[in-house]
XYZ file of C-alpha atoms in Angstrom:
692
model
C 6.009 8.091 -35.427
C 8.909 10.301 -35.084
C 12.250 9.008 -35.117
C 14.659 10.568 -32.626
C 18.415 10.850 -33.399
C 20.092 12.850 -31.021
C 24.188 13.342 -31.530
C 26.422 14.342 -28.498
C 29.624 15.296 -27.871
C 32.084 12.248 -27.541
C 32.834 11.228 -24.193
C 36.337 12.205 -23.392
C 36.507 12.115 -19.462
C 38.198 8.734 -18.519
C 40.423 9.690 -15.785
C 38.196 8.998 -12.971
C 39.060 12.276 -11.102
C 35.634 13.801 -9.939
C 34.765 17.217 -8.491
C 33.947 16.766 -5.023
C 33.078 20.431 -3.881
C 29.804 21.679 -2.710
C 26.586 20.139 -1.215
C 23.510 18.743 -2.699
C 23.627 21.094 -6.084
C 26.928 22.134 -7.118
C 26.303 25.239 -8.897
C 29.888 26.791 -8.108
C 30.816 26.806 -11.697
C 27.395 26.714 -13.380
C 27.626 30.191 -15.436
C 23.895 31.124 -15.009
C 23.763 30.542 -11.183
C 23.887 33.175 -8.749
C 24.542 31.219 -5.842
C 26.399 28.109 -4.663
C 25.838 25.679 -1.831
C 28.177 25.173 1.042
C 30.170 22.405 1.281
C 28.995 18.950 2.376
C 29.444 18.326 5.946
C 30.223 22.092 6.561
C 27.040 22.881 8.239
C 26.011 21.164 11.592
C 22.876 21.751 13.458
C 23.604 22.195 17.239
C 20.697 22.392 19.327
C 17.107 23.794 19.191
C 14.360 22.663 16.578
C 16.670 21.393 13.899
C 18.945 20.106 16.219
C 16.452 17.739 18.035
C 14.698 16.780 14.572
C 18.222 15.801 13.371
C 18.984 13.721 16.339
C 15.991 11.632 15.555
C 16.472 11.360 11.786
C 20.574 10.316 12.332
C 20.027 8.147 15.518
C 16.548 6.697 14.843
C 14.860 6.968 11.407
C 17.820 6.054 9.001
C 18.283 2.795 11.079
C 14.894 2.142 11.708
C 14.298 2.237 7.736
C 17.296 -0.082 7.237
C 15.146 -2.641 9.344
C 12.387 -2.186 7.089
C 14.529 -2.631 3.723
C 16.654 -5.898 5.080
C 13.342 -7.751 6.491
C 12.016 -9.283 3.173
C 9.015 -10.063 5.104
C 8.108 -6.295 4.956
C 9.834 -5.037 1.881
C 11.664 -6.487 -0.747
C 13.346 -3.267 -1.546
C 17.092 -4.500 -0.570
C 16.120 -8.417 -1.130
C 15.863 -7.197 -4.724
C 19.440 -6.057 -5.118
C 20.181 -9.543 -3.151
C 18.665 -11.577 -5.874
C 20.131 -9.419 -8.723
C 23.678 -9.566 -7.426
C 23.399 -13.155 -7.275
C 23.703 -13.305 -3.493
C 20.518 -15.355 -3.114
C 17.537 -16.234 -5.749
C 14.038 -15.583 -6.071
C 11.465 -13.332 -7.839
C 11.320 -9.373 -7.783
C 8.706 -8.265 -5.586
C 7.231 -4.835 -5.028
C 6.780 -1.461 -7.048
C 9.232 -1.018 -9.893
C 10.265 1.978 -8.386
C 11.603 0.557 -5.044
C 15.336 0.535 -6.254
C 14.735 4.243 -6.297
C 13.268 4.135 -2.691
C 16.469 2.595 -1.478
C 18.719 4.931 -3.217
C 16.992 8.015 -1.553
C 17.187 6.269 1.742
C 21.102 5.754 1.041
C 21.495 9.531 0.086
C 19.921 10.136 3.695
C 22.409 7.998 5.106
C 25.481 9.603 3.177
C 24.190 13.074 4.354
C 24.196 11.962 8.029
C 27.546 10.482 7.505
C 28.887 13.953 5.974
C 28.028 15.180 9.313
C 28.978 12.642 12.018
C 31.485 10.561 10.262
C 30.094 7.618 11.925
C 32.162 4.725 11.096
C 29.230 2.326 11.199
C 27.411 4.193 8.779
C 30.301 4.088 6.495
C 30.478 0.380 6.556
C 26.878 -0.053 5.975
C 26.836 2.154 3.027
C 29.816 -0.038 1.858
C 27.798 -3.250 2.132
C 25.058 -1.876 0.403
C 27.059 -0.482 -2.386
C 28.528 -4.093 -2.988
C 25.283 -5.428 -3.634
C 24.097 -2.525 -5.934
C 27.009 -2.622 -8.055
C 27.158 -6.414 -8.519
C 23.492 -5.946 -9.720
C 24.495 -3.747 -12.657
C 24.415 -5.054 -16.249
C 28.026 -4.828 -18.277
C 26.509 -2.157 -20.308
C 25.563 -0.142 -17.258
C 21.754 -0.783 -17.122
C 20.652 -1.219 -13.769
C 17.004 -2.041 -12.726
C 16.388 -5.003 -10.214
C 12.744 -6.124 -11.851
C 14.754 -6.385 -15.568
C 17.789 -7.991 -13.976
C 16.041 -10.614 -11.983
C 13.947 -11.411 -14.871
C 16.928 -11.923 -17.017
C 18.776 -13.916 -14.430
C 15.832 -16.152 -13.905
C 15.821 -17.013 -17.590
C 19.268 -17.641 -17.967
C 20.263 -14.378 -19.685
C 24.326 -13.794 -18.955
C 24.197 -10.231 -18.108
C 27.671 -9.857 -18.367
C 27.957 -10.246 -21.827
C 25.175 -7.302 -22.941
C 26.733 -4.435 -24.374
C 24.591 -1.222 -24.992
C 21.563 -3.358 -25.670
C 18.938 -1.278 -27.475
C 15.181 -2.144 -27.091
C 12.674 -1.823 -29.681
C 11.158 1.266 -31.172
C 7.755 1.239 -30.015
C 6.145 0.687 -26.295
C 4.696 -2.608 -25.831
C 6.750 -4.131 -28.549
C 9.061 -5.972 -26.201
C 8.363 -8.177 -22.937
C 6.757 -5.464 -20.531
C 9.554 -6.587 -17.985
C 12.277 -5.878 -20.514
C 14.556 -2.717 -20.248
C 12.358 0.584 -21.211
C 9.673 -1.598 -22.466
C 6.933 -0.236 -19.825
C 6.915 3.578 -19.244
C 5.411 2.518 -15.635
C 8.742 0.584 -14.877
C 10.260 3.707 -13.678
C 14.119 3.087 -14.985
C 14.692 6.476 -15.681
C 13.151 7.648 -12.208
C 15.307 5.288 -10.567
C 18.650 6.025 -12.033
C 18.055 9.793 -11.207
C 17.954 9.005 -7.616
C 21.045 6.616 -8.092
C 22.666 9.511 -9.415
C 22.144 11.680 -6.621
C 22.748 9.062 -4.227
C 26.075 8.421 -5.722
C 27.237 12.012 -5.699
C 26.292 12.962 -2.469
C 28.022 9.435 -1.198
C 31.027 10.854 -3.013
C 31.200 14.243 -1.576
C 30.515 12.984 1.786
C 33.260 10.422 1.852
C 35.549 10.808 -0.896
C 34.753 7.369 -2.271
C 34.278 6.538 -6.215
C 32.544 2.969 -5.582
C 28.861 4.148 -5.767
C 29.566 6.842 -8.276
C 31.238 4.647 -10.656
C 28.053 2.637 -10.657
C 26.158 5.937 -11.503
C 28.648 6.886 -14.298
C 28.280 3.494 -16.199
C 24.340 3.786 -15.903
C 24.290 7.423 -16.892
C 26.645 6.665 -20.147
C 23.863 3.812 -20.782
C 21.136 6.518 -20.736
C 23.247 8.538 -23.063
C 23.528 5.778 -25.430
C 19.461 4.800 -24.987
C 18.436 8.312 -26.112
C 21.149 8.490 -28.878
C 19.328 5.669 -30.606
C 15.483 5.568 -29.235
C 12.490 6.474 -30.668
C 10.674 9.727 -29.266
C 7.783 7.247 -28.263
C 10.074 5.047 -26.534
C 11.946 7.761 -24.948
C 9.039 9.334 -23.349
C 8.973 6.277 -20.869
C 10.781 8.742 -18.509
C 7.962 9.761 -16.017
C 8.724 11.071 -12.793
C 11.987 12.660 -14.091
C 14.030 12.823 -11.365
C 16.860 12.140 -13.890
C 16.825 15.459 -15.099
C 18.270 16.814 -11.816
C 20.533 13.580 -11.730
C 22.002 14.006 -15.172
C 22.729 17.719 -14.547
C 24.518 17.173 -11.351
C 26.652 14.266 -13.122
C 27.733 16.679 -15.331
C 28.727 18.966 -12.498
C 30.595 16.516 -10.617
C 32.294 14.631 -13.576
C 32.508 17.708 -16.207
C 31.492 15.065 -18.859
C 29.883 17.155 -21.744
C 28.022 14.597 -23.089
C 25.759 14.746 -19.900
C 25.125 18.231 -20.449
C 24.169 17.345 -23.823
C 21.884 14.893 -22.494
C 20.199 17.370 -20.131
C 19.258 19.755 -22.977
C 17.967 17.036 -25.355
C 15.794 15.710 -22.480
C 13.754 19.018 -22.835
C 13.635 18.771 -26.522
C 12.498 14.706 -26.618
C 9.299 16.146 -24.544
C 8.574 18.289 -27.251
C 8.672 15.298 -30.146
C 6.234 12.740 -28.493
C 2.914 12.112 -30.082
C -0.270 11.667 -28.041
C 1.267 12.892 -24.747
C -0.571 13.560 -21.621
C -0.809 16.346 -19.139
C -0.030 13.720 -16.160
C 3.112 13.110 -17.854
C 3.388 16.844 -18.642
C 3.934 15.901 -22.469
C 1.212 16.846 -24.033
C 2.683 19.860 -25.400
C 6.340 20.770 -25.617
C 7.807 22.116 -22.457
C 8.634 25.453 -24.017
C 4.892 26.127 -24.702
C 3.643 25.314 -21.080
C 3.113 28.185 -18.841
C 1.364 26.737 -15.867
C 1.187 23.703 -13.725
C -0.632 20.586 -15.010
C -0.709 16.901 -14.133
C 0.561 14.682 -11.650
C 2.341 16.954 -8.936
C 5.143 14.833 -8.360
C 6.193 14.286 -12.074
C 5.534 17.810 -12.578
C 7.787 19.382 -9.684
C 10.593 16.843 -10.425
C 10.497 18.057 -13.959
C 10.565 22.158 -13.137
C 13.278 21.224 -10.991
C 15.195 19.495 -13.457
C 14.623 22.376 -16.106
C 15.932 25.196 -13.270
C 19.331 22.798 -13.373
C 19.491 22.756 -17.230
C 18.867 26.514 -16.930
C 21.699 27.092 -14.497
C 24.068 25.285 -16.939
C 22.684 26.969 -20.266
C 21.013 30.034 -19.747
C 18.254 29.543 -22.089
C 15.890 32.609 -21.500
C 12.918 30.622 -22.652
C 13.092 27.856 -19.797
C 13.354 30.528 -17.005
C 10.421 32.370 -18.492
C 8.245 29.180 -18.564
C 9.805 28.468 -15.142
C 8.614 31.805 -13.613
C 5.008 31.465 -15.265
C 4.471 28.083 -13.725
C 5.811 28.883 -10.462
C 3.545 31.984 -10.154
C 0.607 29.672 -11.367
C 1.471 27.438 -8.591
C 2.153 29.944 -5.650
C -0.909 32.297 -6.621
C -3.597 29.417 -7.623
C -2.730 26.058 -6.588
C -0.561 25.533 -3.699
C -2.015 25.081 -0.275
C -0.960 27.037 2.497
C 1.342 24.677 3.786
C 3.279 24.763 0.335
C 1.788 21.408 -0.463
C 1.046 20.437 -4.274
C -1.606 18.278 -5.885
C -5.065 18.638 -5.106
C -6.711 15.750 -6.713
C -6.590 12.119 -6.101
C -8.101 11.413 -9.475
C -9.767 13.211 -11.761
C -9.860 15.028 -15.375
C -7.145 17.129 -16.834
C -8.759 20.735 -17.005
C -6.363 21.360 -19.457
C -6.831 18.801 -21.999
C -10.442 18.602 -21.878
C -12.861 19.450 -24.928
C -15.949 17.630 -23.658
C -15.712 14.955 -26.286
C -15.267 11.570 -24.877
C -11.959 11.012 -26.859
C -10.610 13.952 -25.697
C -10.825 13.614 -22.209
C -7.723 12.719 -19.863
C -7.413 11.235 -16.639
C -5.025 12.830 -14.291
C -4.616 11.478 -10.767
C -2.341 12.595 -7.699
C -2.494 15.977 -9.519
C -3.019 19.670 -10.055
C -6.244 20.708 -10.416
C -7.951 23.851 -11.723
C -6.837 27.262 -10.476
C -7.937 27.941 -6.768
C -9.342 24.132 -6.573
C -8.118 23.154 -3.498
C -10.452 20.917 -1.261
C -9.113 19.928 2.329
C -10.393 16.750 3.156
C -9.651 14.926 -0.275
C -6.272 16.919 -0.634
C -3.690 14.339 -2.048
C -0.607 16.534 -1.125
C 1.709 13.511 -1.769
C 4.719 14.186 0.461
C 6.987 13.663 -2.686
C 5.082 16.402 -4.560
C 6.135 18.991 -1.731
C 9.448 17.845 -1.726
C 9.640 18.415 -5.347
C 7.994 21.867 -4.557
C 10.951 22.692 -2.450
C 13.582 21.397 -4.524
C 12.111 23.490 -7.360
C 12.071 26.967 -5.344
C 15.537 26.168 -4.061
C 17.101 25.859 -7.536
C 14.991 29.291 -8.632
C 16.691 30.838 -5.607
C 20.176 29.771 -6.662
C 19.551 31.012 -10.328
C 17.620 34.273 -9.364
C 18.477 34.875 -5.607
C 15.077 36.129 -4.463
C 13.850 35.564 -1.055
C 10.266 34.711 -2.285
C 11.934 31.502 -3.326
C 13.896 30.582 -0.068
C 10.755 31.617 1.906
C 8.624 28.510 0.042
C 11.791 26.452 0.793
C 11.099 26.991 4.582
C 7.437 26.787 4.124
C 7.693 23.292 2.776
C 10.004 22.230 5.076
C 8.191 23.114 8.060
C 4.627 22.522 7.156
C 4.309 19.876 4.070
C 7.456 17.675 4.570
C 8.117 17.559 8.108
C 4.175 16.762 8.568
C 5.133 13.068 6.480
C 7.012 11.773 9.457
C 6.014 10.963 12.931
C 7.873 12.712 15.826
C 9.482 9.515 17.035
C 11.206 9.436 13.379
C 9.054 5.855 12.673
C 6.158 6.346 11.062
C 5.023 8.013 7.834
C 2.060 9.533 5.653
C 1.591 9.400 1.957
C -0.662 12.200 1.554
C -0.961 15.402 3.618
C -4.570 16.596 3.936
C -5.592 19.858 5.823
C -8.460 18.208 7.317
C -9.372 14.381 8.696
C -13.064 13.907 9.644
C -14.417 10.495 10.710
C -17.749 11.161 9.171
C -16.719 11.487 5.607
C -19.275 8.973 3.609
C -16.561 7.200 1.652
C -13.170 5.772 2.388
C -9.865 7.365 0.870
C -7.296 5.302 -0.178
C -4.572 6.078 2.174
C -4.088 5.700 5.692
C -5.630 8.460 8.187
C -2.715 7.556 10.651
C 0.960 7.463 9.865
C 2.340 3.925 9.494
C 5.701 2.411 9.801
C 5.314 0.965 6.296
C 3.237 1.755 3.144
C 2.499 -0.371 0.104
C 3.792 2.396 -2.100
C 6.972 3.614 0.031
C 8.217 6.459 -2.385
C 7.467 9.167 0.222
C 9.301 7.802 3.585
C 12.852 7.585 2.002
C 12.205 10.783 0.074
C 11.251 12.503 3.436
C 13.930 10.987 5.171
C 16.722 12.233 2.561
C 15.156 15.444 2.427
C 15.349 16.106 6.170
C 18.650 14.542 6.483
C 19.626 17.377 4.354
C 18.081 20.480 5.791
C 21.540 21.851 6.827
C 22.588 21.922 3.615
C 19.872 24.634 2.562
C 20.608 26.822 5.921
C 23.615 29.118 4.252
C 24.534 29.856 0.692
C 27.651 31.313 -0.767
C 27.755 34.154 -3.445
C 30.472 36.200 -4.471
C 29.121 38.851 -2.232
C 29.387 36.682 0.778
C 27.094 34.485 2.970
C 23.479 33.968 2.868
C 21.367 32.982 5.711
C 18.299 30.799 4.631
C 17.108 29.136 7.702
C 17.230 30.218 11.044
C 18.179 27.343 13.762
C 21.277 26.575 16.042
C 24.080 26.030 13.633
C 27.677 26.024 13.075
C 29.106 26.966 9.590
C 32.613 26.411 8.685
C 33.129 26.908 5.006
C 34.914 29.112 2.161
C 33.904 32.089 0.554
C 34.154 31.906 -3.256
C 37.566 33.507 -3.024
C 38.782 30.801 -1.075
C 39.021 33.027 2.068
C 37.603 30.794 5.380
C 34.506 31.833 6.960
C 32.897 30.292 10.343
C 30.048 31.620 12.324
C 27.842 30.102 14.876
C 24.375 30.591 14.986
C 21.911 30.346 18.230
C 18.113 30.451 17.701
C 14.852 29.103 18.864
C 13.460 29.462 15.545
C 10.419 28.547 14.632
C 9.198 28.991 18.530
C 10.769 32.871 18.628
C 12.410 35.177 15.918
C 15.537 35.968 17.839
C 18.817 35.253 16.141
C 22.284 35.602 17.376
C 25.212 35.043 14.910
C 28.730 35.185 16.226
C 31.707 35.334 13.812
C 34.298 33.060 14.848
C 36.662 33.299 11.604
C 36.760 35.780 8.794
C 39.203 37.195 6.176
C 41.423 40.068 7.549
C 41.041 43.567 5.940
C 38.297 42.530 3.376
C 35.054 43.267 3.426
C 32.271 41.034 2.614
C 28.482 40.757 3.231
C 26.417 38.827 5.237
C 22.440 38.392 4.273
C 19.848 37.222 6.612
C 16.247 36.581 5.164
C 13.709 38.656 6.591
C 10.559 36.390 6.167
C 7.164 37.199 4.686
C 5.660 37.125 7.756
C 7.806 39.486 9.785
C 7.034 42.880 9.576
C 8.752 44.559 12.468
C 12.409 43.236 12.398
C 15.452 45.091 13.876
C 19.042 44.333 13.277
C 22.187 45.041 15.329
C 25.930 44.282 15.044
C 27.804 44.398 18.470
C 24.758 46.196 20.060
C 24.641 49.149 17.601
C 21.338 49.318 15.596
C 22.381 48.893 11.911
C 20.860 50.955 8.790
C 19.785 48.110 6.380
C 16.537 47.578 4.530
C 14.408 45.015 6.572
C 11.453 44.543 4.267
C 9.718 41.328 4.602
C 10.403 38.588 1.980
C 13.786 40.009 1.347
C 17.570 39.713 2.505
C 18.816 42.136 4.827
C 22.840 42.883 3.720
C 25.150 43.984 6.206
C 28.880 44.639 4.587
C 31.659 45.156 6.977
C 35.269 44.065 7.452
C 34.401 41.357 10.310
C 36.710 40.084 12.748
C 36.753 37.256 15.322
C 33.822 37.920 18.076
C 31.542 40.124 16.022
C 28.131 39.503 16.866
C 24.827 40.140 14.523
C 21.344 40.243 16.427
C 18.142 39.722 14.144
C 15.100 40.057 16.176
C 11.868 39.270 14.416
C 8.715 39.669 16.750
C 6.231 36.596 16.424
C 2.484 36.936 16.711
C -0.076 34.557 15.995
C -2.300 35.828 12.867
C -5.463 34.734 11.077
C -4.933 34.028 7.711
C -7.562 34.006 4.919
C -7.925 32.478 1.256
C -8.812 33.776 -2.101
C -12.496 34.143 -2.369
C -12.059 31.527 -5.465
C -10.760 29.159 -3.175
C -14.744 28.002 -2.362
C -14.021 25.306 0.473
C -12.280 27.739 2.425
C -14.946 30.707 2.145
C -15.312 32.665 5.489
C -12.853 30.158 7.122
C -9.643 31.119 8.514
C -6.389 29.146 9.081
C -3.511 30.282 11.881
C -0.013 31.098 11.625
C 3.060 31.927 13.779
C 5.949 32.614 12.222
C 6.667 30.253 9.404
C 4.612 27.384 10.825
C 0.901 26.648 9.972
C -1.410 25.490 12.747
C -4.386 22.951 13.009
C -7.001 22.066 15.800
C -7.059 18.448 16.743
C -10.134 16.861 18.246
C -8.523 16.287 21.701
C -7.699 19.817 21.933
C -11.179 21.166 22.340
C -12.443 21.567 26.130
C -15.440 19.347 26.877
C -15.648 17.080 23.990
C -16.950 19.499 21.503
C -17.492 18.301 17.928
C -14.225 19.823 15.502
C -16.975 20.973 13.269
C -19.021 22.947 15.685
C -15.854 25.056 16.399
C -15.654 28.495 15.272
C -12.635 31.245 15.479
C -13.658 34.799 16.580
C -11.956 37.432 14.188
C -10.715 39.022 17.663
C -9.127 36.008 19.094
C -6.215 36.446 21.324
C -3.799 33.285 21.262
C -1.239 32.737 24.105
C 1.743 30.650 23.554
C 2.439 27.404 25.555
C 5.521 25.126 25.618
C 4.220 21.637 25.586
C 5.607 17.974 24.557
C 4.409 15.427 22.578
C 6.094 12.225 21.700
C 9.142 13.593 23.682
C 9.550 16.791 21.430
C 9.065 20.209 22.522
C 6.461 22.386 20.881
C 4.598 25.674 21.017
C 1.118 25.461 21.370
C -1.426 28.255 20.992
C -4.182 28.562 23.318
C -7.131 30.577 22.939
C -11.313 30.976 23.716
C -13.253 30.316 20.623
C -16.920 29.795 19.883
C -19.193 27.021 19.776
C -22.104 26.819 17.252
C -25.459 25.365 17.892
C -25.257 21.694 18.459
C -27.725 19.923 16.463
C -27.143 16.713 14.778
C -26.589 16.764 10.912
C -27.667 13.383 10.906
C -29.644 12.952 7.632
C -29.578 16.805 6.981
C -28.190 18.482 4.276
C -28.968 22.248 5.037
C -30.252 23.811 8.095
C -31.008 27.448 9.736
C -27.998 28.861 11.112
C -27.903 28.865 14.779
C -26.323 30.667 17.467
C -22.550 30.700 18.338
C -22.179 32.450 21.541
C -20.826 29.887 23.733
C -17.357 29.846 24.682
C -14.895 27.207 24.650
C -11.086 26.547 25.314
C -9.192 25.318 22.538
C -5.536 24.504 21.753
C -3.709 24.680 18.272
C -0.626 22.646 17.585
C 1.725 23.069 14.461
C 0.406 21.001 11.547
C 3.475 18.775 11.211
C 2.862 17.531 14.589
C -0.654 16.434 14.425
C -1.516 12.678 14.565
C 1.100 12.039 17.104
C -1.545 11.133 19.996
C -3.517 8.434 18.663
C -6.273 8.750 16.324
C -8.358 12.038 16.123
C -10.039 14.600 13.464
C -7.887 17.431 12.599
C -8.439 20.601 10.517
C -6.312 23.457 9.485
C -9.236 25.695 8.214
C -11.778 26.786 10.627
C -15.062 28.681 10.287
C -14.912 32.303 11.168
C -17.160 33.943 13.650
C -17.070 38.038 13.305
């Protein structure tokens, strides 16, 4: 076994003064970033699509989930902290990653507070922080399954000092610290770090950040002394992102050293797996493999490390992996993780002892099934986080294109329109005729036994406004469109304010009004031209602007701006039929429908006359008419058109048959994919057979 000895710079940071700039990822001082976030709370949704959604998430979702957390008959997520903090007695119950689920929800609450400044949310966060802080061991370790076990065995957690665990996995009690790689300690710690940082940036308080600093210091000590085999306990590496962001917040160089060595550790593991992306060192990985959540979190974390170090090999590999995902392994919705369970296509040499299991994972290139697609919401969030960091370090519109795609089509789909129910998986087809039972529900539910996705969805959607704009040396970048207000500063300190009015994604008209700008100093405003847009027009104060308006780029307008200036971007939006690569066998001769950034789907209740969903064919020349409708109180734009019906013979007991006629018309209505499943049980499909 290889023994790991990592030496870090001594920690000099002890003043308790933390950076409080920026939003979710503070790359304002990152040497190799080309973009900075706007400050936390500087962007607010005002109306339109995201304004409506934010009202639901902030007014209903976060408190509905708190009701779940504080009810131990439903979930022990918060009760575990009550036990670990000594408020009450009992046993740990629930998955080992439940601590991280609470931290994710807490991050969402802090993000809402940054916008609303609701004192009740501040009070709620203070209440939760007390329990978290009291659950932490004296040496900084915090993981309620272990803490509760120690308390119930009479261990005095206040006398432990930098406890070092055994050097071999399985050597210690599996309930002990880092003794079982499936205990998700580092995953939980990563989410603690991010929750604490967002809370600090939203409130100015250090109460939770101090907890995260002690936990990060414990993690540093662990990696200084642990063997490589024990160190590989770090599955689902949210702590890569967390540790880098802790460095950005505290400027403690010990944390930056840890972040770099976390990548080195992966290359020292013996008997690694594709499921955990450690069969081969990261610097030898050029394509996406294994568990899609773990993979995408890893890629996002490595992108963070690159932003600080500039190591070319890291970015080269990330770009290769990104291309593999986007051109061969990603769904049209931006979702990732085709396989429920399977055999790794990368580590298989057809000898029984060389075949590795994978689950919730990437499959072979173009292996993209629909009914059995796993597409865990957490993986889709990871894809968004990966692309966001790639944009910050490369400032290429192709990355923000995928940030938008994931948000609209594979993250929003994870939550009901009323903000109370959740999916774990996001398949592109739901059929009642499948001759087998899939593991996860076909309908959204308020509580899922594996509750990692719901709070992750909540925090990500509550933070959407923080991705709307970016700041660079040149000016302001408009990434996501929707009714909003920006009140921020350019990197030189000049104040800038603007208001955006738009009914995006229902139409492509965007109006920006300058409310404040530096006098006598020019700066640029960059407007993203989406990949779907081919005929955009741009004007300032009613006068056409000469600028490149190519799709999947940013159009730059540079001038000395003054209060009242208006920028109008018009992006004609039509419904289009999409086809997949011929090697995606499940969708050969099928089409999907997109309008603007939205992927649409067909639900069984939206077919005239009760026709079976499998019998509907889409003519190549179909014309769709947009119609405004409301589902669960949420306004959407549906697409209505005339399709064809295949000959309606039963498939019962039949595997093959002669092709029949498909000349009978039928009226259908398509709705955005994110909105399906909100009107009761139904069948659904994104891909539909093409009738030529």
